[in-house]
mmCIF file of C-alpha atoms and ligand atoms in Angstrom:
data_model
loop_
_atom_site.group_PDB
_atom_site.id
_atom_site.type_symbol
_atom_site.label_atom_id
_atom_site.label_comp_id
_atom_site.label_asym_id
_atom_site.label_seq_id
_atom_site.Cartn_x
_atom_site.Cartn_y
_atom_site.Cartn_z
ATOM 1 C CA UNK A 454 9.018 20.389 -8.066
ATOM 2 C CA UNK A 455 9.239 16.709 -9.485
ATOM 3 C CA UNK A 456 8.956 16.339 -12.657
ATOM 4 C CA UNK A 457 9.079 13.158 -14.760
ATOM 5 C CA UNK A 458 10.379 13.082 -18.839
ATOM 6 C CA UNK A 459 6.430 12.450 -19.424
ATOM 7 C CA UNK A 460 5.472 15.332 -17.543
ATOM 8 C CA UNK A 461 4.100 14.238 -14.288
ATOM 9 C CA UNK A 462 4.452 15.772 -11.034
ATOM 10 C CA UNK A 463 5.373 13.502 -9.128
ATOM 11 C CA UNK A 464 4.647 13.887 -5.208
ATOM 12 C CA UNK A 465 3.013 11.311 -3.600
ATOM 13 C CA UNK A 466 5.967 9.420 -1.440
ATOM 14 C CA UNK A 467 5.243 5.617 0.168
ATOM 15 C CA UNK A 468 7.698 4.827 2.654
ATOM 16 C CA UNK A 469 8.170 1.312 3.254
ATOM 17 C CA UNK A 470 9.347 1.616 6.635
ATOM 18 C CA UNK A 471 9.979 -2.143 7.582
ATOM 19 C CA UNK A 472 10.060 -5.362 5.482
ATOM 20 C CA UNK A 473 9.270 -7.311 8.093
ATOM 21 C CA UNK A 474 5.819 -8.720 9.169
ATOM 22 C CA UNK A 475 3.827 -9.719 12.047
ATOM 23 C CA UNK A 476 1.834 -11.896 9.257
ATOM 24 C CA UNK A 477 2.304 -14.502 5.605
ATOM 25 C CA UNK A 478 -0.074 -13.632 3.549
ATOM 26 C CA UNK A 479 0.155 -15.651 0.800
ATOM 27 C CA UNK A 480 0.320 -13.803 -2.228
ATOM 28 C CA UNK A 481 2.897 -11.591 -0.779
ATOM 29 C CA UNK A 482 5.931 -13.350 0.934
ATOM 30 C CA UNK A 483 6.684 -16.999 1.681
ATOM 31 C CA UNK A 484 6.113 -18.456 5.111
ATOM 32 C CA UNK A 485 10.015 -19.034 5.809
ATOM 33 C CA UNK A 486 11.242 -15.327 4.498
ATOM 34 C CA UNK A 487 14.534 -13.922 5.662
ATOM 35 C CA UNK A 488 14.843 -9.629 6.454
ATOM 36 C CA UNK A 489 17.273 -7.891 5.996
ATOM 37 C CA UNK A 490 19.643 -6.905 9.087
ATOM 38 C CA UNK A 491 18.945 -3.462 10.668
ATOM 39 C CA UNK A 492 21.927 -2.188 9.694
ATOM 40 C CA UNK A 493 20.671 -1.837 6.059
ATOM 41 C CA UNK A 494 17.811 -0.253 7.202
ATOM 42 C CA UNK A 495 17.205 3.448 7.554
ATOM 43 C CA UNK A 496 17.265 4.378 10.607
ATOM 44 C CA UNK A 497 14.571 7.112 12.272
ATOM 45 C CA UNK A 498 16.607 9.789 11.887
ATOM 46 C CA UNK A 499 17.333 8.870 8.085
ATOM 47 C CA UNK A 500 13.862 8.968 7.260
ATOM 48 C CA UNK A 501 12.822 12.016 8.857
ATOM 49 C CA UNK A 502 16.128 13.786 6.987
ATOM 50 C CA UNK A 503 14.337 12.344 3.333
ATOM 51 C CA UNK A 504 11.405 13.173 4.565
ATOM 52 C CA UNK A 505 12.024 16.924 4.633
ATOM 53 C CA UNK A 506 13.907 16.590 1.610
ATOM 54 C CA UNK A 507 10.997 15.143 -0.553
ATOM 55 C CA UNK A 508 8.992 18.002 1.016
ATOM 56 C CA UNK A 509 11.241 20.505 -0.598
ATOM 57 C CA UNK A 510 10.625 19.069 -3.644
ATOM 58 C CA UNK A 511 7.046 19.683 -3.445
ATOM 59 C CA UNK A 512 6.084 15.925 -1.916
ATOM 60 C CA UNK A 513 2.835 16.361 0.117
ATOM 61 C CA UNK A 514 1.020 13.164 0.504
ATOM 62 C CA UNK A 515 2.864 10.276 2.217
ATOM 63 C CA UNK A 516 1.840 7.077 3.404
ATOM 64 C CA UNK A 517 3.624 4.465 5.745
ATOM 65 C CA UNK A 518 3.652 1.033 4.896
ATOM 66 C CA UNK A 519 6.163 -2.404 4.292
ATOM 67 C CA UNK A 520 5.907 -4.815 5.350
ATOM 68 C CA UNK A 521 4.115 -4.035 8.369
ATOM 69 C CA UNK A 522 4.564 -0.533 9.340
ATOM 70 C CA UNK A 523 2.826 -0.982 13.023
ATOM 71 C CA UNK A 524 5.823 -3.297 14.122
ATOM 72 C CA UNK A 525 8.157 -0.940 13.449
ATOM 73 C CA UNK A 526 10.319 0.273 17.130
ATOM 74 C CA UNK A 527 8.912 3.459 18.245
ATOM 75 C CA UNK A 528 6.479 3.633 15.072
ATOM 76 C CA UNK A 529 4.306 6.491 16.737
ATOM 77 C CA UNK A 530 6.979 8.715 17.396
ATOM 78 C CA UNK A 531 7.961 8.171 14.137
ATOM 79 C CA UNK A 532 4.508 9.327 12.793
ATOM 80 C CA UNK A 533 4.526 12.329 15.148
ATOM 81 C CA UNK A 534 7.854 13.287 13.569
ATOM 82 C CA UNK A 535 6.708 13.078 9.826
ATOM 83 C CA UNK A 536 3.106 14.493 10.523
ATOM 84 C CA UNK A 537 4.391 17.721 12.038
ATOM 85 C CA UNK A 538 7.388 17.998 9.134
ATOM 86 C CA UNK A 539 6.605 21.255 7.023
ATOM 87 C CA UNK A 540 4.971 20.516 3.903
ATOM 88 C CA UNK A 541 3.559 17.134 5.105
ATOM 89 C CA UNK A 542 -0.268 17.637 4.421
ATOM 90 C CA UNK A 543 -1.912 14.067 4.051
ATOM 91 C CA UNK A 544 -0.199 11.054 6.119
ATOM 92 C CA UNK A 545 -1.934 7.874 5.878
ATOM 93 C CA UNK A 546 -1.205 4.089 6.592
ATOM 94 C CA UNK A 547 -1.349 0.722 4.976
ATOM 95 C CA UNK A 548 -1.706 -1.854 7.826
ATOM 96 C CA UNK A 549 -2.507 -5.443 8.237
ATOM 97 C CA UNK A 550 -4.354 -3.764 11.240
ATOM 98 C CA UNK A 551 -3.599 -6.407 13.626
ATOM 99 C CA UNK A 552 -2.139 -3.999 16.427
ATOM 100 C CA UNK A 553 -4.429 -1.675 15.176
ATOM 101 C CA UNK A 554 -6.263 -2.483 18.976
ATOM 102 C CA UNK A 555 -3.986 -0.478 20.643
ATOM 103 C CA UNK A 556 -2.425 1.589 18.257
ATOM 104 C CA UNK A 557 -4.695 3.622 16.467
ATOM 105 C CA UNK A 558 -5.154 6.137 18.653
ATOM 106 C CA UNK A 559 -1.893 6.959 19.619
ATOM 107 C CA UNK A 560 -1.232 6.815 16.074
ATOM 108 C CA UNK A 561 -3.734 9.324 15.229
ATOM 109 C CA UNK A 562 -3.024 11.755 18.251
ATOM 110 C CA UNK A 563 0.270 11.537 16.681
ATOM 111 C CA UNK A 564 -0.922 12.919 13.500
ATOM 112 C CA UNK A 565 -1.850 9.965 11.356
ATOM 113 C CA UNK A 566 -5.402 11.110 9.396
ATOM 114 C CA UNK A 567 -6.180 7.681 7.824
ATOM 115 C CA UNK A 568 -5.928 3.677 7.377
ATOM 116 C CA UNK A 569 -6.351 1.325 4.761
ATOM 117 C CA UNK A 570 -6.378 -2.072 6.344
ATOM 118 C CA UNK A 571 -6.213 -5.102 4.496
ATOM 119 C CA UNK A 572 -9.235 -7.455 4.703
ATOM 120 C CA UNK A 573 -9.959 -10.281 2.374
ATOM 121 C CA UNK A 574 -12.348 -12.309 3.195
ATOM 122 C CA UNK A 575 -14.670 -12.187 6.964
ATOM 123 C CA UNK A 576 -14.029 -16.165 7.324
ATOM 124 C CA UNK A 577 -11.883 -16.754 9.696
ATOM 125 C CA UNK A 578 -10.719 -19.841 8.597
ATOM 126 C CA UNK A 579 -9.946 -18.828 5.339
ATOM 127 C CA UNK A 580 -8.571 -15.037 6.777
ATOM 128 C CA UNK A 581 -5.774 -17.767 8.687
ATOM 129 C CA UNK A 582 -5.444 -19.816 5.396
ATOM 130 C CA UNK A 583 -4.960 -16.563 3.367
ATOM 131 C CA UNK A 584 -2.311 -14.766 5.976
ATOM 132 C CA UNK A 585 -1.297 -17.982 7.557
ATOM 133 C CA UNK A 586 -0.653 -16.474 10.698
ATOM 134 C CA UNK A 587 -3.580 -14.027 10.863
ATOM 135 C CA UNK A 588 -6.885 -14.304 13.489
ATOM 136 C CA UNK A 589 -9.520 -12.152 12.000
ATOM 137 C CA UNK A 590 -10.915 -11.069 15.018
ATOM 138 C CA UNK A 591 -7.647 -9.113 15.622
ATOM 139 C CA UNK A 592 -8.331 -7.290 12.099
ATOM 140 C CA UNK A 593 -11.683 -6.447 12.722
ATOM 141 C CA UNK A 594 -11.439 -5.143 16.616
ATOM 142 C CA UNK A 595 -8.428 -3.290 14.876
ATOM 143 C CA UNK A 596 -10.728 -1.412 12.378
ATOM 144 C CA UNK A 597 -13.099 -0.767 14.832
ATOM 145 C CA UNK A 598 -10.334 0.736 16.719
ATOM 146 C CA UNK A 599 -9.174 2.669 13.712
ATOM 147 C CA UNK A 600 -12.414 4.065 13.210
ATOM 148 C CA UNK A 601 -13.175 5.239 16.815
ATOM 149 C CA UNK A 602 -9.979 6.880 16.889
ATOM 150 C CA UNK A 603 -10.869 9.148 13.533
ATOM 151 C CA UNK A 604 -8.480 7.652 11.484
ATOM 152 C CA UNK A 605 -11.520 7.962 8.839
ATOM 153 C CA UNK A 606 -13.086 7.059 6.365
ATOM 154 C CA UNK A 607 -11.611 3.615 6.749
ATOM 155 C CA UNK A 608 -10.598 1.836 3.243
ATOM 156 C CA UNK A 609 -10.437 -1.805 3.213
ATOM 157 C CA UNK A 610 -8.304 -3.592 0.810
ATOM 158 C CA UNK A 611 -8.873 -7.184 -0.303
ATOM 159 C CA UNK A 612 -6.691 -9.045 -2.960
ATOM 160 C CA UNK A 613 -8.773 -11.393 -4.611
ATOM 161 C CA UNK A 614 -7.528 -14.703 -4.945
ATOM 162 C CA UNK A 615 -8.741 -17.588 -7.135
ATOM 163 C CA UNK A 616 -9.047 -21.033 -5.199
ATOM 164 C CA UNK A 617 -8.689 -18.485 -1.988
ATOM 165 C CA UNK A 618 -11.395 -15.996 -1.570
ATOM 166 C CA UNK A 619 -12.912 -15.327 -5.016
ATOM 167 C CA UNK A 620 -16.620 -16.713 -3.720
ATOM 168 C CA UNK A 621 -16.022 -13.874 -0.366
ATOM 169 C CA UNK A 622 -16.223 -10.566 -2.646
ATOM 170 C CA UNK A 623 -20.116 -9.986 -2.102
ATOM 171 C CA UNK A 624 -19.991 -10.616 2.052
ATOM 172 C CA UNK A 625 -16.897 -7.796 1.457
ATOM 173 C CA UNK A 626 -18.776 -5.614 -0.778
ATOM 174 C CA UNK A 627 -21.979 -5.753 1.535
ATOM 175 C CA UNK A 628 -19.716 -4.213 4.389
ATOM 176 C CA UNK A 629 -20.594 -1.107 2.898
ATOM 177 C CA UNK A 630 -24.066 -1.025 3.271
ATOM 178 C CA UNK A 631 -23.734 -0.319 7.170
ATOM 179 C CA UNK A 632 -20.145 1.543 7.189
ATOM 180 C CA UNK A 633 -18.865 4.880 6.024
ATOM 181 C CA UNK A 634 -16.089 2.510 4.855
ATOM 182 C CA UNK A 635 -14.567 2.414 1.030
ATOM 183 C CA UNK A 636 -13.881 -1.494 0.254
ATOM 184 C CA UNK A 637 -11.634 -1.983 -2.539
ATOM 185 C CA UNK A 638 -10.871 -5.309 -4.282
ATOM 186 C CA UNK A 639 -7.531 -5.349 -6.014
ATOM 187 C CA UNK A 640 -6.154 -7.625 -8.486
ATOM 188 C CA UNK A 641 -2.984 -9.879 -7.611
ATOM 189 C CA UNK A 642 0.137 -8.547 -8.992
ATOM 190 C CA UNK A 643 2.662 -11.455 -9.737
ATOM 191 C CA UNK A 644 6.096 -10.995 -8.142
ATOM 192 C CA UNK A 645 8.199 -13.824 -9.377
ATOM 193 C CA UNK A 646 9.624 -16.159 -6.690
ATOM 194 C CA UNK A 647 8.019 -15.042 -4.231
ATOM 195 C CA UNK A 648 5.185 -16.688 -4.108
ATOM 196 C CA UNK A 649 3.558 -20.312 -4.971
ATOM 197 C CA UNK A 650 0.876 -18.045 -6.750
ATOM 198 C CA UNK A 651 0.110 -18.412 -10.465
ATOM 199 C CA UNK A 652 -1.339 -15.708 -12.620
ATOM 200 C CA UNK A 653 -4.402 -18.260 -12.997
ATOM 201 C CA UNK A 654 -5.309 -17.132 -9.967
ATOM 202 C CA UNK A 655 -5.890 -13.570 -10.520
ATOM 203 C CA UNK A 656 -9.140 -12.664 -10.453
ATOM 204 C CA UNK A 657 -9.666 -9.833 -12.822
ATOM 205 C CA UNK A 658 -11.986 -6.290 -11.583
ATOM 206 C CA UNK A 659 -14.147 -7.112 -13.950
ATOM 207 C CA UNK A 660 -14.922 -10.412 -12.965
ATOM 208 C CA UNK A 661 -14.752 -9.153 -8.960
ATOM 209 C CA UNK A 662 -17.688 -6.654 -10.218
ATOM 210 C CA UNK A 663 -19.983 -9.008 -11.962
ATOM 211 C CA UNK A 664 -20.015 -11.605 -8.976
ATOM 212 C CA UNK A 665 -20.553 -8.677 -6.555
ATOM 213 C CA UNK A 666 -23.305 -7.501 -8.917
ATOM 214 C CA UNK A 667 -25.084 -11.401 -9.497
ATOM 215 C CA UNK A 668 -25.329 -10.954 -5.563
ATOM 216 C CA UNK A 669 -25.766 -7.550 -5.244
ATOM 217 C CA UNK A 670 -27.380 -5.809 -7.732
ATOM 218 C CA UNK A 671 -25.741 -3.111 -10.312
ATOM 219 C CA UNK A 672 -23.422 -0.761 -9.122
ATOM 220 C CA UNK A 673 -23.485 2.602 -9.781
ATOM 221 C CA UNK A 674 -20.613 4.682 -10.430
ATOM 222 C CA UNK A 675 -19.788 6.981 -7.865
ATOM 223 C CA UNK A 676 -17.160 9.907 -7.499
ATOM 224 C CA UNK A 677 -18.475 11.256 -10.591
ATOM 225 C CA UNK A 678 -16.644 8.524 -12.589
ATOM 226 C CA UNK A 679 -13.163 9.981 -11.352
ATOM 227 C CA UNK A 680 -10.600 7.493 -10.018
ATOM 228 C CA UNK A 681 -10.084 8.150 -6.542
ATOM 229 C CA UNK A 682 -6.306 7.446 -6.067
ATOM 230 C CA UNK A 683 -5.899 4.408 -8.216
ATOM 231 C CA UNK A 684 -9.430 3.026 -7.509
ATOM 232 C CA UNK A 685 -12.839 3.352 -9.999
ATOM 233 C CA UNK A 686 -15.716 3.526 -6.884
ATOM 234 C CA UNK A 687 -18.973 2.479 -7.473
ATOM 235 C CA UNK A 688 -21.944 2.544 -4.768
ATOM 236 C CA UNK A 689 -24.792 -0.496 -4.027
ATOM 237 C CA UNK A 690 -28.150 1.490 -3.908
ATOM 238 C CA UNK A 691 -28.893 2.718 -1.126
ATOM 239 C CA UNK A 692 -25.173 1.936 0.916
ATOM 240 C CA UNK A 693 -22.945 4.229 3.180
ATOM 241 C CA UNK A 694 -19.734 3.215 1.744
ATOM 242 C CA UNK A 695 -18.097 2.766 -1.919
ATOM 243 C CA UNK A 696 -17.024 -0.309 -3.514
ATOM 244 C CA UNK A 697 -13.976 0.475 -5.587
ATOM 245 C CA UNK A 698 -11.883 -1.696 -7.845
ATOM 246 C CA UNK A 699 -7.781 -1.285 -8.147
ATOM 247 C CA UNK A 700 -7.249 -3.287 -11.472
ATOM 248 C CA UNK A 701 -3.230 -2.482 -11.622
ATOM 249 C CA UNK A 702 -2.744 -5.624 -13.811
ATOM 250 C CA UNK A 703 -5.414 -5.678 -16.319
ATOM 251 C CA UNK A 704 -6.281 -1.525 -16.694
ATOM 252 C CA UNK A 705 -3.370 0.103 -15.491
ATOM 253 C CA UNK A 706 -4.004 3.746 -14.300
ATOM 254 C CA UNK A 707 0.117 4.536 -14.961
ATOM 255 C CA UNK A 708 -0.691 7.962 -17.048
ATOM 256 C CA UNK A 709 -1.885 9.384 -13.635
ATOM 257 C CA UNK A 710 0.899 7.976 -11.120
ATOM 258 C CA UNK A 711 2.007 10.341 -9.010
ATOM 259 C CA UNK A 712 4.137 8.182 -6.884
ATOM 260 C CA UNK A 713 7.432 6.991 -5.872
ATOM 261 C CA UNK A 714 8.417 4.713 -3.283
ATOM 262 C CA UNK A 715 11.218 4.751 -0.535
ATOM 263 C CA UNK A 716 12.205 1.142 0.605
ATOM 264 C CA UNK A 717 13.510 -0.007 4.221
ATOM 265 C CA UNK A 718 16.640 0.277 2.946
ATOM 266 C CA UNK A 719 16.670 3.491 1.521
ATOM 267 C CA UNK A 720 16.120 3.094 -2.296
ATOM 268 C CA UNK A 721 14.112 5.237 -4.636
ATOM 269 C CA UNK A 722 11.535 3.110 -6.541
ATOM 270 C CA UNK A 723 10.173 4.599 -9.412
ATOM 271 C CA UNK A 724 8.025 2.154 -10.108
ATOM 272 C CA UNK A 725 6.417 -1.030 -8.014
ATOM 273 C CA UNK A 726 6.668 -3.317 -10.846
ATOM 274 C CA UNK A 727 9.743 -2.335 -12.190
ATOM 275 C CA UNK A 728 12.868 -2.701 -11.105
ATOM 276 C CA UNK A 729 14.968 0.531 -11.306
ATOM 277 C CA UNK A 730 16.134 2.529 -8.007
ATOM 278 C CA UNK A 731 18.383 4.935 -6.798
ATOM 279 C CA UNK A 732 20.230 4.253 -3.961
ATOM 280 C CA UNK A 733 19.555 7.271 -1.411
ATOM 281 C CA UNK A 734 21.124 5.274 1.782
ATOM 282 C CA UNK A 735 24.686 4.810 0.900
ATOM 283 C CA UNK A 736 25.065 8.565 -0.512
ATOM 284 C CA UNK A 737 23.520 10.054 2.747
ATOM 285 C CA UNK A 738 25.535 8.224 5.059
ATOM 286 C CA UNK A 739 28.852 9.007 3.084
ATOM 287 C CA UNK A 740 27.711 12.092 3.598
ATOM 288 C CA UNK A 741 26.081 13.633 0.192
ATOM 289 C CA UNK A 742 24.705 17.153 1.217
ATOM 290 C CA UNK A 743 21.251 17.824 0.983
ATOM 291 C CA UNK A 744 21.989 19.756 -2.796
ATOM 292 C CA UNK A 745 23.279 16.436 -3.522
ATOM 293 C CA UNK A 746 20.961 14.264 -3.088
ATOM 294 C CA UNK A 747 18.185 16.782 -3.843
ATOM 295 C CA UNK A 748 19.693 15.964 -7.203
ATOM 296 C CA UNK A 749 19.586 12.431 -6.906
ATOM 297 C CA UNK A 750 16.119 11.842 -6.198
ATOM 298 C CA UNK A 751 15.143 14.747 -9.159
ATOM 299 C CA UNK A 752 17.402 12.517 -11.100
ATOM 300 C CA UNK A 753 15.572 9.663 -10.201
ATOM 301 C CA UNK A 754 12.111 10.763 -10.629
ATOM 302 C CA UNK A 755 12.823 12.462 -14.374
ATOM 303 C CA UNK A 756 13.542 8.897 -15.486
ATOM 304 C CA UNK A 757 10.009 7.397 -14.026
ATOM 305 C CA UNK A 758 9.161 4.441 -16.424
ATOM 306 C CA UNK A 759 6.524 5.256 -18.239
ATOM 307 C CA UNK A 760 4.207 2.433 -16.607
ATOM 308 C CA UNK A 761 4.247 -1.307 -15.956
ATOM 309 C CA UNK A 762 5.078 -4.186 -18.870
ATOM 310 C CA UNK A 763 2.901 -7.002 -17.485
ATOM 311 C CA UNK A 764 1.083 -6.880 -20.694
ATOM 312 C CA UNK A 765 5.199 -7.959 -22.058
ATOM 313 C CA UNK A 766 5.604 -10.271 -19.782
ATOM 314 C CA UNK A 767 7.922 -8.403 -18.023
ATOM 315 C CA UNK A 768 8.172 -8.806 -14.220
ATOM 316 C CA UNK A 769 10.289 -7.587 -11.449
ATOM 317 C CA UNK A 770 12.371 -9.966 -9.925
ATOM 318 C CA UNK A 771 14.404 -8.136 -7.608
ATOM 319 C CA UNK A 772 12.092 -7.246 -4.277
ATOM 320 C CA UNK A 773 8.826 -8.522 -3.081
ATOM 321 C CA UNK A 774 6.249 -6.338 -2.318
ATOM 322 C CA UNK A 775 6.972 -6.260 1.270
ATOM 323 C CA UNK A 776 10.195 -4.755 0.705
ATOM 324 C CA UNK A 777 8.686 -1.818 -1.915
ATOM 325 C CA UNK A 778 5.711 -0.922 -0.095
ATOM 326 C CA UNK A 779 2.727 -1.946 -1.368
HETATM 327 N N1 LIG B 968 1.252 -5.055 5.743
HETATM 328 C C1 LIG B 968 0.403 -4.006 5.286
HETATM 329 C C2 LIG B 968 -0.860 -4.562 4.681
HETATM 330 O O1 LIG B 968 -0.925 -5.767 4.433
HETATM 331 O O2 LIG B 968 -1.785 -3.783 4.469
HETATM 332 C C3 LIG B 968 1.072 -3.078 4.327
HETATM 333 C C4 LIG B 968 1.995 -3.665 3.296
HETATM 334 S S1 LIG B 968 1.191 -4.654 2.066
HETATM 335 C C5 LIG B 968 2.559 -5.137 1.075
HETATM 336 C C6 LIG B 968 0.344 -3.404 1.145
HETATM 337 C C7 LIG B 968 -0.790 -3.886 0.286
HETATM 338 O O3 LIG B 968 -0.262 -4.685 -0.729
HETATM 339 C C8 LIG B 968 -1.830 -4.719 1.012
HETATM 340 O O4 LIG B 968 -3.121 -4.198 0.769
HETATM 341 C C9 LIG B 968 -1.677 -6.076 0.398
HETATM 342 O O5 LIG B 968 -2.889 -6.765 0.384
HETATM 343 C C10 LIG B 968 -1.175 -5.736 -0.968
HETATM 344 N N2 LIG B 968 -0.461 -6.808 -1.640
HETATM 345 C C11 LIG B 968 0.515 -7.613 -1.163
HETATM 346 N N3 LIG B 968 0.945 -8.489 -2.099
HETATM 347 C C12 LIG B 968 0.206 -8.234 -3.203
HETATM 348 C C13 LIG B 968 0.167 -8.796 -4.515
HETATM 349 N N4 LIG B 968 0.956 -9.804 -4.885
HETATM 350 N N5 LIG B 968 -0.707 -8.264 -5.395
HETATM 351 C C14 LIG B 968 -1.530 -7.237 -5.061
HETATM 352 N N6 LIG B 968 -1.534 -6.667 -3.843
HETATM 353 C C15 LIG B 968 -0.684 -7.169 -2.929
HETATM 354 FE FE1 LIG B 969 2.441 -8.725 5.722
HETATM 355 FE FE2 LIG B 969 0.974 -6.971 4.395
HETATM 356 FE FE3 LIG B 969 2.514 -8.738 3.069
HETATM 357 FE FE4 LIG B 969 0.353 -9.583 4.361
HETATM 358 S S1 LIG B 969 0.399 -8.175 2.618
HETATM 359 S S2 LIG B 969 2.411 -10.521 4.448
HETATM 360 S S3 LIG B 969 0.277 -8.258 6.093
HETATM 361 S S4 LIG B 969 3.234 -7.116 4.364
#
């Protein structure tokens, strides 16, 4: 089992399993971005040897994400590969959802169970302004897709922008109304350099929830008040779906993280906005057994930072979200 100093169990594992991306989106990377070469990378094989290892250590929830995890070579065989690995009981995807068209239901005959797909805003003009390269037609026949396939219920994530999509949070919200779907609105994290984004333009939960309610009505608290993952639900009266709201920055929910992160090239996050890791890449392919880097990654996770210092001022500089895995 994985413990942390503060007593966590630690066992929920998101594998970053590309940085690159079929898509800009603007709070996330800048348009001219440089990857790293492959060679850095873990390969399939790597991942699916950590993957059995975390499993040993009592890791039963992963989810798949970068970057864009659908452009990864041979993704679905990939997925097939983790979903039948011992131990593996809940695999799930973050996707832009744009080759969600074709690939959701290989991916879920593979094994996947579920999505989230990210989704701010149903104008198409400002969906392309927000992801620069995005057409939101390709989102939406994606979650359609994604749906049909079971990959269900479907949870769509928006990050609210100011000046971007901060007026768009109702039309999101209202999605709900006809769809099993859970949309949650989450609050821009700033990662410094890598974006023209200021932290004037995060839109707070709470104010996401009181322009959804001037339009929508009062929302009423759903899940019996408990935090599903790391979002508080709420339902309009009378809707299908939940609206929840993921506010990282201003109410962090760090006392009941259960994560850690692998990136594309093989580190151990401990935390997405901080910026220790242990490096599980160059050990395994020096040829570490699996004792060894068993070790390492219990290591690791015993020295899980308590939570994030936004509230300091402090932010991590070294990777982009791409290349942690949102
Ligand atoms: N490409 C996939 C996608 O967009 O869903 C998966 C990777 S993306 C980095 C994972 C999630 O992080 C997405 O929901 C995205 O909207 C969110 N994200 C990216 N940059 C962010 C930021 N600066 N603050 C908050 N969320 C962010
Ligand atoms: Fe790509 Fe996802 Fe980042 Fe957008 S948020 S640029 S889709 S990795």
């Amino acid at each position: 089992m994985a413990l942390d100093r503060f007593g966590r169990r630690i066992h929920y594992l998101r594998i970053s399993l590309t940085d690159h991306c079929n898509l800009r989106c603007v709070y996330c990377m800048p348009e001219d971005t440089t990857f790293r070469p492959p060679a850095e990378m873990l390969q399939d094989d790597e991942i699916l040897t950590l993957v059995q290892l975390f499993t040993t250590l009592g890791f039963d929830k992963i989810r798949l994400t970068g970057g864009e995890p659908t452009v990864r070579a041979h993704v679905v065989d990939l997925v097939r590969e983790i979903a039948h690995t011992p131990g593996v009981n809940k695999l799930s995807m973050t996707t832009n959802g744009v080759l969600l068209r074709k690939l959701a239901r290989p991916l879920a005959e593979a094994g996947l169970q579920r999505v989230n797909v990210s989704l701010d805003t149903l104008d198409p003009e400002k969906f392309h302004r927000l992801t620069r390269w995005g057409k939101l037609d390709d989102v939406w026949a994606g979650i359609e897709a994604a749906e049909a396939a079971g990959l269900s219920p479907v949870k769509i994530n928006a990050v609210v922008v100011r000046g971007y999509n901060e007026n768009d949070v109702a039309g999101l919200a209202r999605l709900t109304l006809d769809h099993p779907w859970q949309v949650r609105f989450i609050e821009m994290m700033p990662f410094a350099g890598a974006t023209d984004l200021q932290t004037g333009q995060l839109v707070t939960a709470l104010e996401t929830q009181a322009d959804i309610e001037a339009e929508l009505g009062q929302l009423e608290p759903a899940n019996g008040g408990e935090l599903d993952g790391e979002a508080r639900l709420f339902r309009i009266h009378g809707a299908l779906g939940d609206v929840g709201f993921i506010s990282s920055v201003t109410a962090p929910f760090c006392e009941l993280c259960t994560r850690a992160r692998l990136t594309p090239d093989g580190r151990l996050r401990l935390c997405l906005l901080r910026e220790g890791e242990v490096d599980l890449l160059t050990p395994l392919r020096n040829g570490a057994t699996l004792t060894e880097l068993r070790q390492l990654i219990l290591d690791g996770i015993w020295l899980k930072p308590w939570g994030h210092g936004l509230a300091d001022g402090v932010i991590a500089l070294n990777r982009v979200m791409s290349e942690i895995g949102g």
